[in-house]
Coordinates of C-alpha atoms in Angstrom, one line a residue:
Chain A
M1 CA -56.1 -3.7 32.9
S2 CA -53.2 -5.2 31.1
E3 CA -49.7 -3.8 31.2
I4 CA -48.6 -1.7 28.2
S5 CA -45.6 -3.0 26.2
V6 CA -45.2 -0.6 23.4
E7 CA -46.7 2.9 23.3
I8 CA -46.3 5.1 20.3
T9 CA -47.6 8.7 20.3
G10 CA -47.7 11.3 17.6
L11 CA -45.0 9.5 15.6
K12 CA -43.8 11.4 12.6
K13 CA -41.2 10.3 10.0
S14 CA -40.2 11.8 6.7
F15 CA -37.5 10.9 4.2
G16 CA -36.4 14.3 2.7
S17 CA -39.6 16.0 1.6
L18 CA -41.6 12.8 1.7
D19 CA -43.8 12.4 4.8
V20 CA -44.1 8.7 5.4
L21 CA -45.6 8.7 8.9
K22 CA -47.9 11.7 9.7
G23 CA -48.8 11.2 13.3
I24 CA -49.2 7.7 14.5
D25 CA -50.6 6.5 17.9
V26 CA -50.3 2.8 18.7
T27 CA -50.6 0.9 22.0
V28 CA -49.6 -2.7 22.3
N29 CA -50.5 -4.5 25.5
R30 CA -48.1 -7.1 27.0
G31 CA -48.8 -10.5 25.5
D32 CA -50.8 -9.1 22.6
V33 CA -50.3 -9.8 18.9
V34 CA -50.9 -6.7 16.8
C35 CA -50.9 -7.0 13.0
I36 CA -50.3 -4.0 10.8
I37 CA -51.8 -4.3 7.3
G38 CA -52.0 -1.8 4.4
P39 CA -51.0 -1.2 0.8
S40 CA -47.3 -0.8 0.0
G41 CA -46.0 2.7 0.7
S42 CA -48.5 3.2 3.5
G43 CA -45.6 3.5 6.0
K44 CA -46.2 0.2 7.9
S45 CA -42.7 -1.0 7.6
T46 CA -41.3 2.4 8.5
L47 CA -43.5 2.4 11.6
L48 CA -42.2 -1.0 12.6
R49 CA -38.6 0.1 12.0
C50 CA -39.2 3.2 14.2
V51 CA -40.1 1.0 17.1
N52 CA -36.5 -0.1 17.7
L53 CA -35.1 3.1 16.1
L54 CA -33.7 1.5 13.0
E55 CA -35.3 4.6 11.6
E56 CA -34.9 7.8 13.7
P57 CA -38.3 9.4 14.1
N58 CA -38.7 13.1 13.3
G59 CA -41.3 13.6 15.9
G60 CA -43.4 11.8 18.6
K61 CA -42.6 9.5 21.4
I62 CA -41.8 5.8 21.5
V63 CA -42.0 4.0 24.9
V64 CA -41.1 0.3 25.1
N65 CA -41.5 -1.4 28.4
G66 CA -41.5 1.9 30.2
V67 CA -38.3 3.2 28.6
E68 CA -38.7 6.2 26.2
L69 CA -36.5 5.2 23.3
T70 CA -36.8 8.6 21.7
D71 CA -35.0 10.1 24.7
H72 CA -31.5 10.9 23.5
D73 CA -30.0 9.8 26.8
V74 CA -31.2 6.3 26.4
D75 CA -28.7 3.6 25.7
I76 CA -30.4 2.4 22.5
D77 CA -28.1 -0.6 22.0
R78 CA -29.1 -2.0 25.4
E79 CA -32.8 -1.4 24.8
R80 CA -32.6 -3.1 21.4
T81 CA -31.5 -6.4 23.0
K82 CA -35.0 -6.6 24.5
I83 CA -36.7 -5.9 21.2
G84 CA -36.3 -8.8 18.7
M85 CA -36.6 -8.0 15.0
V86 CA -37.3 -10.3 12.1
F87 CA -36.7 -8.9 8.6
Q88 CA -38.3 -9.7 5.2
S89 CA -35.0 -10.7 3.8
F90 CA -33.9 -12.8 6.8
N91 CA -30.5 -11.0 7.1
L92 CA -28.7 -14.0 8.6
F93 CA -25.0 -13.3 9.0
S94 CA -23.8 -15.0 5.8
H95 CA -20.2 -15.7 7.1
L96 CA -21.4 -17.4 10.2
N97 CA -23.0 -20.8 10.6
V98 CA -26.5 -21.1 12.2
L99 CA -25.2 -21.7 15.7
A100 CA -22.8 -18.7 15.5
N101 CA -25.6 -16.6 14.1
L102 CA -27.5 -17.3 17.3
T103 CA -24.6 -16.9 19.7
V104 CA -22.6 -13.9 18.4
A105 CA -24.8 -11.2 19.8
Q106 CA -25.4 -13.1 23.0
R107 CA -21.7 -13.3 23.5
K108 CA -20.6 -9.9 22.3
V109 CA -23.5 -7.9 23.6
L110 CA -25.0 -9.7 26.5
K111 CA -21.5 -11.1 27.5
R112 CA -22.8 -14.6 28.0
G113 CA -20.3 -17.4 28.2
E114 CA -19.9 -19.7 25.2
K115 CA -21.5 -22.7 26.8
E116 CA -24.6 -20.7 28.1
A117 CA -25.0 -19.0 24.7
Q118 CA -24.9 -22.3 22.9
E119 CA -27.4 -23.9 25.2
I120 CA -29.8 -21.0 24.7
A121 CA -29.2 -21.0 21.0
L122 CA -29.9 -24.8 20.7
R123 CA -33.0 -24.4 22.8
N124 CA -34.3 -21.7 20.5
L125 CA -33.4 -23.7 17.4
D126 CA -35.4 -26.5 18.8
R127 CA -38.3 -24.2 19.2
V128 CA -38.3 -23.4 15.5
G129 CA -37.7 -27.1 14.6
L130 CA -34.2 -26.7 13.2
K131 CA -31.9 -28.1 15.9
E132 CA -30.3 -30.4 13.4
K133 CA -29.2 -27.4 11.2
A134 CA -27.0 -25.9 13.9
N135 CA -23.8 -26.4 11.9
A136 CA -25.2 -25.4 8.5
M137 CA -24.3 -22.2 6.7
P138 CA -27.2 -19.8 6.0
A139 CA -26.8 -20.3 2.2
Q140 CA -27.4 -24.0 2.6
L141 CA -30.9 -23.4 4.0
S142 CA -34.2 -22.8 2.3
G143 CA -35.8 -19.3 2.7
G144 CA -38.3 -20.7 5.2
Q145 CA -35.5 -22.3 7.2
Q146 CA -33.5 -19.1 7.1
Q147 CA -36.4 -17.1 8.4
R148 CA -37.0 -19.6 11.3
V149 CA -33.3 -19.3 12.2
A150 CA -33.7 -15.5 12.1
I151 CA -36.6 -15.9 14.6
A152 CA -34.5 -18.1 16.8
R153 CA -31.7 -15.6 16.6
A154 CA -33.9 -12.9 17.9
L155 CA -35.4 -15.1 20.6
S156 CA -32.0 -16.0 21.9
M157 CA -31.6 -12.5 23.2
D158 CA -34.7 -13.2 25.5
P159 CA -36.7 -10.2 24.1
D160 CA -39.8 -8.8 25.7
V161 CA -41.4 -7.9 22.4
M162 CA -40.8 -9.2 18.8
L163 CA -41.1 -7.1 15.6
F164 CA -41.9 -8.9 12.3
D165 CA -41.4 -6.9 9.1
E166 CA -43.2 -8.8 6.4
P167 CA -41.6 -12.1 7.5
T168 CA -43.1 -14.2 4.8
S169 CA -43.1 -11.9 1.8
A170 CA -39.8 -13.1 0.4
L171 CA -40.8 -16.8 0.7
D172 CA -42.0 -19.3 -1.8
P173 CA -45.7 -20.0 -1.1
E174 CA -45.1 -23.6 0.1
L175 CA -42.6 -22.3 2.8
V176 CA -44.8 -19.6 4.2
G177 CA -46.7 -22.1 6.5
D178 CA -43.7 -23.2 8.4
V179 CA -42.8 -19.6 9.4
L180 CA -46.4 -18.7 10.3
G181 CA -46.6 -21.9 12.3
V182 CA -43.6 -20.8 14.4
M183 CA -45.1 -17.3 14.8
R184 CA -48.4 -18.7 15.9
Q185 CA -46.7 -20.9 18.4
L186 CA -44.8 -17.8 19.8
A187 CA -48.1 -16.0 20.1
D188 CA -49.6 -18.9 22.0
E189 CA -46.7 -18.8 24.4
G190 CA -47.7 -15.2 25.2
M191 CA -45.0 -13.3 23.3
T192 CA -45.8 -9.7 22.6
M193 CA -45.7 -9.3 18.8
L194 CA -46.0 -6.5 16.3
V195 CA -46.3 -7.9 12.9
V196 CA -46.4 -6.2 9.5
T197 CA -47.9 -8.7 7.1
H198 CA -50.0 -9.4 4.1
E199 CA -51.2 -12.8 5.5
M200 CA -54.8 -11.9 6.2
Q201 CA -55.6 -15.4 7.4
F202 CA -52.8 -15.2 10.0
A203 CA -53.9 -11.8 11.1
R204 CA -57.5 -12.9 11.4
E205 CA -56.7 -16.0 13.4
V206 CA -53.8 -14.8 15.6
A207 CA -54.0 -11.1 16.0
D208 CA -55.6 -9.5 19.1
K209 CA -55.7 -6.2 17.2
V210 CA -55.4 -5.3 13.5
I211 CA -54.2 -1.9 12.4
F212 CA -54.9 -0.7 8.8
M213 CA -52.6 2.0 7.6
D214 CA -52.7 4.0 4.4
G215 CA -50.9 7.2 3.4
G216 CA -49.0 7.6 6.6
Y217 CA -52.0 7.4 8.9
I218 CA -53.8 4.7 10.8
V219 CA -57.2 4.5 9.0
E220 CA -58.8 1.8 11.1
E221 CA -57.9 -0.4 14.0
G222 CA -59.7 -2.9 16.2
P223 CA -60.2 -6.6 16.7
A224 CA -59.3 -8.7 13.7
A225 CA -62.9 -9.8 13.2
E226 CA -64.0 -6.2 12.9
V227 CA -61.2 -4.7 10.8
I228 CA -60.8 -7.6 8.4
G229 CA -64.3 -9.2 8.7
N230 CA -66.4 -6.0 8.7
P231 CA -64.3 -2.9 7.8
Q232 CA -66.0 0.4 8.3
E233 CA -63.7 2.7 6.2
A234 CA -64.0 2.8 2.4
R235 CA -60.2 2.5 2.0
T236 CA -60.0 -0.5 4.2
Q237 CA -62.8 -2.2 2.3
E238 CA -61.1 -1.4 -1.0
F239 CA -57.8 -2.7 0.2
L240 CA -59.2 -5.9 1.6
A241 CA -61.3 -6.6 -1.5
R242 CA -58.1 -6.4 -3.5
V243 CA -56.1 -8.6 -1.2
L244 CA -58.7 -11.2 -0.4
D245 CA -60.1 -11.5 -4.0
P246 CA -57.5 -10.2 -6.4
T247 CA -58.9 -11.8 -9.5
H248 CA -62.3 -10.2 -9.3
H249 CA -61.1 -6.7 -9.1
G250 CA -60.1 -4.3 -11.8
P251 CA -57.1 -1.9 -11.6
S252 CA -57.9 0.9 -9.2
D253 CA -55.9 3.5 -11.1
P254 CA -56.9 3.4 -14.8
A255 CA -53.9 5.3 -16.2
Chain B
M1 CA -19.4 -20.8 -56.5
A2 CA -19.3 -18.4 -53.6
L3 CA -18.2 -19.9 -50.3
S4 CA -20.7 -20.0 -47.4
K5 CA -20.1 -17.7 -44.5
R6 CA -19.2 -20.6 -42.3
K7 CA -16.8 -22.1 -44.8
R8 CA -15.1 -18.8 -45.2
A9 CA -14.6 -18.4 -41.4
E10 CA -13.1 -21.9 -41.4
Y11 CA -10.6 -21.2 -44.1
F12 CA -9.8 -17.9 -42.5
R13 CA -9.0 -19.7 -39.2
Y14 CA -6.7 -22.2 -41.0
S15 CA -4.8 -19.4 -42.7
Q16 CA -4.2 -17.8 -39.3
Y17 CA -2.7 -21.0 -38.0
T18 CA -0.5 -21.3 -41.1
L19 CA 0.7 -17.8 -40.7
L20 CA 1.7 -18.4 -37.1
V21 CA 3.6 -21.5 -37.9
V22 CA 5.5 -19.8 -40.7
V23 CA 6.4 -16.8 -38.5
A24 CA 7.6 -19.2 -35.8
L25 CA 9.7 -21.2 -38.3
V26 CA 11.3 -18.0 -39.8
I27 CA 12.3 -16.8 -36.3
A28 CA 13.6 -20.2 -35.4
F29 CA 15.8 -20.4 -38.6
L30 CA 17.0 -16.8 -38.6
A31 CA 17.8 -16.5 -34.9
D32 CA 21.4 -16.8 -33.8
W33 CA 20.7 -19.4 -31.1
E34 CA 24.3 -19.4 -30.0
Q35 CA 24.2 -15.6 -29.5
I36 CA 20.9 -15.9 -27.5
R37 CA 22.3 -18.6 -25.4
T38 CA 25.4 -16.6 -24.4
A39 CA 23.2 -13.5 -23.8
F40 CA 20.6 -15.2 -21.5
F41 CA 21.6 -18.7 -20.7
N42 CA 25.1 -18.6 -19.2
F43 CA 24.9 -21.7 -17.1
K44 CA 28.0 -20.8 -15.1
T45 CA 26.4 -17.5 -14.0
M46 CA 23.2 -19.4 -13.2
G47 CA 25.2 -21.8 -11.0
D48 CA 27.0 -18.9 -9.3
M49 CA 23.8 -17.2 -8.4
F50 CA 22.6 -20.2 -6.4
P51 CA 21.9 -20.5 -3.6
N52 CA 22.0 -16.8 -2.7
V53 CA 19.3 -15.9 -5.2
I54 CA 16.9 -18.0 -3.2
T55 CA 18.3 -17.8 0.4
I56 CA 18.9 -14.0 0.2
A57 CA 17.1 -12.3 -2.7
L58 CA 13.9 -14.3 -3.0
K59 CA 13.6 -14.6 0.8
N60 CA 14.0 -10.8 1.2
T61 CA 11.5 -10.0 -1.6
L62 CA 9.0 -12.2 0.2
I63 CA 9.7 -10.6 3.6
Y64 CA 9.6 -7.0 2.2
T65 CA 6.4 -7.7 0.4
A66 CA 4.8 -9.3 3.4
L67 CA 5.8 -6.5 5.7
G68 CA 4.6 -3.9 3.2
F69 CA 1.3 -5.7 2.6
A70 CA 0.6 -6.2 6.3
F71 CA 1.2 -2.5 7.1
G72 CA -0.6 -1.4 3.9
L73 CA -3.6 -3.6 4.7
A74 CA -3.9 -2.1 8.3
L75 CA -3.5 1.4 7.1
G76 CA -5.8 0.8 4.1
L77 CA -8.5 -0.4 6.5
V78 CA -8.2 2.7 8.6
L79 CA -8.3 4.9 5.5
A80 CA -11.3 3.0 4.2
L81 CA -13.2 3.5 7.5
M82 CA -12.2 7.2 7.5
K83 CA -13.5 7.5 3.9
L84 CA -16.8 6.0 5.0
S85 CA -16.9 8.1 8.2
S86 CA -19.8 10.5 9.0
I87 CA -17.1 13.0 10.1
A88 CA -16.3 15.1 7.1
P89 CA -12.6 15.9 7.9
Y90 CA -11.8 12.2 8.2
R91 CA -13.2 11.7 4.7
W92 CA -11.2 14.7 3.4
I93 CA -7.9 13.4 4.9
A94 CA -8.5 9.9 3.5
T95 CA -9.3 11.2 0.1
I96 CA -6.3 13.5 0.0
Y97 CA -4.0 10.6 1.2
I98 CA -5.4 8.2 -1.4
E99 CA -5.3 10.6 -4.3
F100 CA -1.8 11.8 -3.4
F101 CA -0.1 8.4 -3.0
R102 CA -1.9 6.9 -6.0
G103 CA -0.9 9.9 -8.1
I104 CA 2.8 10.0 -7.6
P105 CA 5.4 7.3 -8.6
A106 CA 6.2 4.9 -5.8
L107 CA 9.9 5.6 -6.4
L108 CA 9.4 9.2 -5.2
V109 CA 7.7 8.0 -2.0
F110 CA 10.6 5.7 -1.3
I111 CA 13.2 8.4 -1.8
G112 CA 11.3 10.8 0.3
L113 CA 10.9 8.3 3.1
A114 CA 14.5 7.0 3.0
F115 CA 16.2 10.4 2.8
G116 CA 13.8 13.2 3.4
V117 CA 12.1 11.9 6.6
P118 CA 15.3 11.1 8.5
L119 CA 16.6 14.5 7.5
A120 CA 13.5 16.4 8.4
F121 CA 12.6 14.6 11.6
Q122 CA 16.0 13.4 12.8
I123 CA 14.8 9.8 13.0
Q124 CA 16.5 6.8 11.5
F125 CA 14.6 3.6 10.8
D126 CA 16.2 0.2 10.4
I127 CA 15.9 -1.4 7.0
Y128 CA 12.8 -3.5 7.7
S129 CA 10.9 -0.6 9.1
T130 CA 11.8 1.6 6.2
V131 CA 10.7 -1.0 3.7
M132 CA 7.5 -1.7 5.6
L133 CA 6.6 2.0 5.7
A134 CA 7.6 2.6 2.1
L135 CA 5.7 -0.3 0.6
G136 CA 2.8 0.0 3.1
I137 CA 2.2 3.7 2.5
V138 CA 1.9 3.2 -1.2
G139 CA 0.0 -0.1 -0.9
A140 CA -2.5 1.4 1.6
A141 CA -3.6 4.0 -0.9
Y142 CA -4.6 1.3 -3.4
M143 CA -6.0 -1.1 -0.8
A144 CA -8.1 1.6 0.9
E145 CA -10.3 2.0 -2.2
T146 CA -10.7 -1.8 -2.5
I147 CA -11.6 -2.2 1.1
R148 CA -14.0 0.7 1.0
A149 CA -15.7 -0.9 -2.0
G150 CA -15.8 -4.3 -0.1
I151 CA -17.4 -2.7 3.0
Q152 CA -20.0 -1.0 0.8
A153 CA -20.8 -4.3 -1.0
V154 CA -21.9 -5.9 2.3
P155 CA -25.7 -5.8 2.2
K156 CA -27.3 -3.1 4.4
G157 CA -29.5 -5.7 6.0
Q158 CA -26.5 -7.3 7.7
V159 CA -25.8 -4.1 9.7
E160 CA -29.5 -3.6 10.5
A161 CA -29.7 -7.2 11.8
A162 CA -26.6 -6.6 13.9
R163 CA -27.9 -3.3 15.3
S164 CA -31.3 -4.8 16.0
L165 CA -29.6 -7.4 18.2
G166 CA -28.0 -4.6 20.2
M167 CA -24.6 -4.3 18.6
S168 CA -23.1 -0.8 18.5
Q169 CA -22.1 0.7 15.2
G170 CA -18.4 -0.2 15.8
R171 CA -19.2 -3.7 17.1
A172 CA -21.3 -4.4 14.0
M173 CA -18.5 -3.2 11.8
I174 CA -15.9 -5.4 13.4
T175 CA -17.9 -8.5 14.0
I176 CA -20.2 -8.6 11.0
V177 CA -19.3 -6.2 8.2
I178 CA -15.5 -6.4 7.9
P179 CA -15.2 -10.2 7.9
Q180 CA -17.8 -10.3 5.1
A181 CA -16.1 -7.4 3.2
F182 CA -12.8 -9.2 3.2
R183 CA -14.4 -12.3 1.8
I184 CA -15.7 -10.2 -1.1
I185 CA -12.4 -8.4 -1.8
L186 CA -10.1 -11.4 -1.5
P187 CA -9.6 -11.6 -5.3
P188 CA -8.7 -7.9 -5.8
L189 CA -6.5 -7.9 -2.7
T190 CA -4.5 -10.8 -4.1
N191 CA -4.0 -8.7 -7.1
E192 CA -2.7 -5.9 -4.9
L193 CA -0.3 -8.3 -3.4
I194 CA 1.1 -9.2 -6.9
L195 CA 1.5 -5.5 -7.7
L196 CA 3.3 -4.9 -4.3
T197 CA 5.6 -7.9 -5.0
K198 CA 6.7 -6.1 -8.2
D199 CA 6.9 -2.7 -6.5
S200 CA 9.3 -4.2 -3.9
S201 CA 11.9 -4.0 -6.7
L202 CA 12.0 -0.3 -6.3
I203 CA 13.2 -0.2 -2.8
Y204 CA 16.8 -0.6 -4.0
I205 CA 16.7 3.2 -4.0
I206 CA 16.9 3.4 -0.2
G207 CA 20.3 1.7 -0.3
L208 CA 20.6 -2.0 0.7
A209 CA 23.5 -3.9 2.2
R210 CA 24.5 -7.2 0.5
D211 CA 22.4 -9.4 2.8
Q212 CA 19.5 -7.1 2.3
Y213 CA 19.3 -7.4 -1.5
E214 CA 15.9 -8.3 -2.9
L215 CA 15.6 -10.0 -6.3
T216 CA 16.0 -7.0 -8.6
K217 CA 18.9 -5.5 -6.8
F218 CA 20.5 -8.9 -6.6
G219 CA 20.0 -9.4 -10.3
R220 CA 21.5 -6.0 -11.2
E221 CA 24.4 -6.5 -8.9
T222 CA 25.2 -10.0 -10.4
L223 CA 24.7 -8.5 -13.9
S224 CA 27.5 -6.0 -13.3
R225 CA 29.9 -8.8 -12.9
S226 CA 28.4 -11.0 -15.6
P227 CA 29.1 -11.3 -19.3
S228 CA 25.5 -12.0 -20.0
L229 CA 21.9 -11.0 -19.1
T230 CA 21.4 -14.4 -17.4
P231 CA 20.9 -12.9 -13.9
I232 CA 18.0 -10.8 -15.2
L233 CA 16.4 -14.0 -16.6
V234 CA 16.9 -15.9 -13.3
V235 CA 15.4 -13.2 -11.1
G236 CA 12.6 -12.7 -13.5
L237 CA 11.7 -16.4 -13.2
C238 CA 11.9 -16.0 -9.4
Y239 CA 9.3 -13.2 -9.6
L240 CA 7.1 -15.6 -11.6
I241 CA 7.5 -18.2 -8.9
I242 CA 5.7 -15.8 -6.6
T243 CA 3.3 -14.0 -8.9
L244 CA 1.9 -16.9 -11.0
P245 CA 0.5 -18.9 -8.1
L246 CA -0.9 -15.7 -6.7
G247 CA -2.6 -14.9 -10.0
Y248 CA -4.0 -18.4 -10.1
L249 CA -5.2 -18.0 -6.5
S250 CA -6.9 -14.7 -7.3
R251 CA -8.8 -16.2 -10.3
Y252 CA -9.8 -19.2 -8.2
L253 CA -11.1 -17.0 -5.4
E254 CA -13.0 -15.0 -8.0
R255 CA -14.6 -18.0 -9.5
R256 CA -15.5 -19.3 -6.1
S257 CA -17.2 -16.1 -5.1
G258 CA -19.5 -16.6 -8.1
G259 CA -18.0 -13.7 -10.0
K260 CA -19.5 -11.2 -7.6
K261 CA -17.8 -8.0 -8.8
V262 CA -16.8 -5.2 -6.6
S263 CA -16.6 -1.8 -8.1
V264 CA -13.3 -0.3 -7.3
L265 CA -13.1 3.4 -8.0

């Protein structure tokens, strides 16, 4: 029986009259990699953003490492330091160089000393293969490098779990591999990861569990080989057919 | 044979140049240069104005403007944050302040502050405080809108990244958003500084002692003892010494920021 890292029950989220999440239950075991796939607008990014309360849920419960984040008495800022997040658009702090990007939250939030923060930052830059870019500004880096720096920034807070929100969707195709390589390495090291992605190959090879979402619900979930390799639900089959073989598929909605 | 469109445009351009040269020559021949010289270029008056025009007037203009700008920037930042606050009364107060002080002449604010406030509240400021408050109060109203626009121009992802690292709302604002906002609004802020430099000419109204004169007051005072308008020309040039480099700086900063425009209401 493995320890539970993230437990989401009955999660509901709406924007105005638009219901985006209509009751989601997800359990992530410690050390597991869970990939969330699904068409755009299915609510998968919103689900991920609810996990660290970047989006405030309208209903349901989110428990991360035994702390209920949806409890209003919880110090959410403190809990967020243990939940790393990587964004589609990198979001490196554009006025700070790479090293400062990695140290600023360590220093201001975790109150680490400058020397300690820099050591941790450099160690994590090394992990993503960018130690020599410590003094570069974000704008001087390629998209793939920026995303690896963003991963190192999140890792510098020593998180228990990492959230990835379509981390390779904004990258040129030839840069995707570097970022996925770093993520794969993290998974191998035993990091608990919740990944929203369109990279089916990555999900198939790395994920312990794949969740397929559509229309605000979880349609199908299970081991990667089953959900991606042998989907049971019609909607999952339809989606995967489009993603895996886009050229042999007509438009679904002949308007 | 009819001229081609391009030929016509070319002749039209030449005729414009010719016209300009003719006008310039006519003015040059008709003008009474001796009269103009005595009206604006009285070298004795110019000599008499130095060094005080620099050591007192220009210096004081710089000090007054700097004080007003510093106070205005601080107050403007507070107003901008109030305007973006989730607490409605803060937004109302900021809006009322901005609309009020942008909508009335700066001169009226200075009079009110110099004479009304001491009368009403029984407090007397020294000259530097009065100038700082007067220029700052007016400058803040303009700068608040610029700063607000700058803060809103910082991409939302920057705040989300900061919050996801555990920073509080306020910490993210101070450490991440405001430094970036100021980079964005450096060009328009430089323009505010130019406007404030010129507005500092209005503080003569609060009553200045001789060693407190700024450029305009100094010019007018010298003018009253001068047979010509030379003092006005001299202090005018002194303003340009300040404002031209600032204008150049503003355009340089704008070019450097890649022409990223901020919409200022």
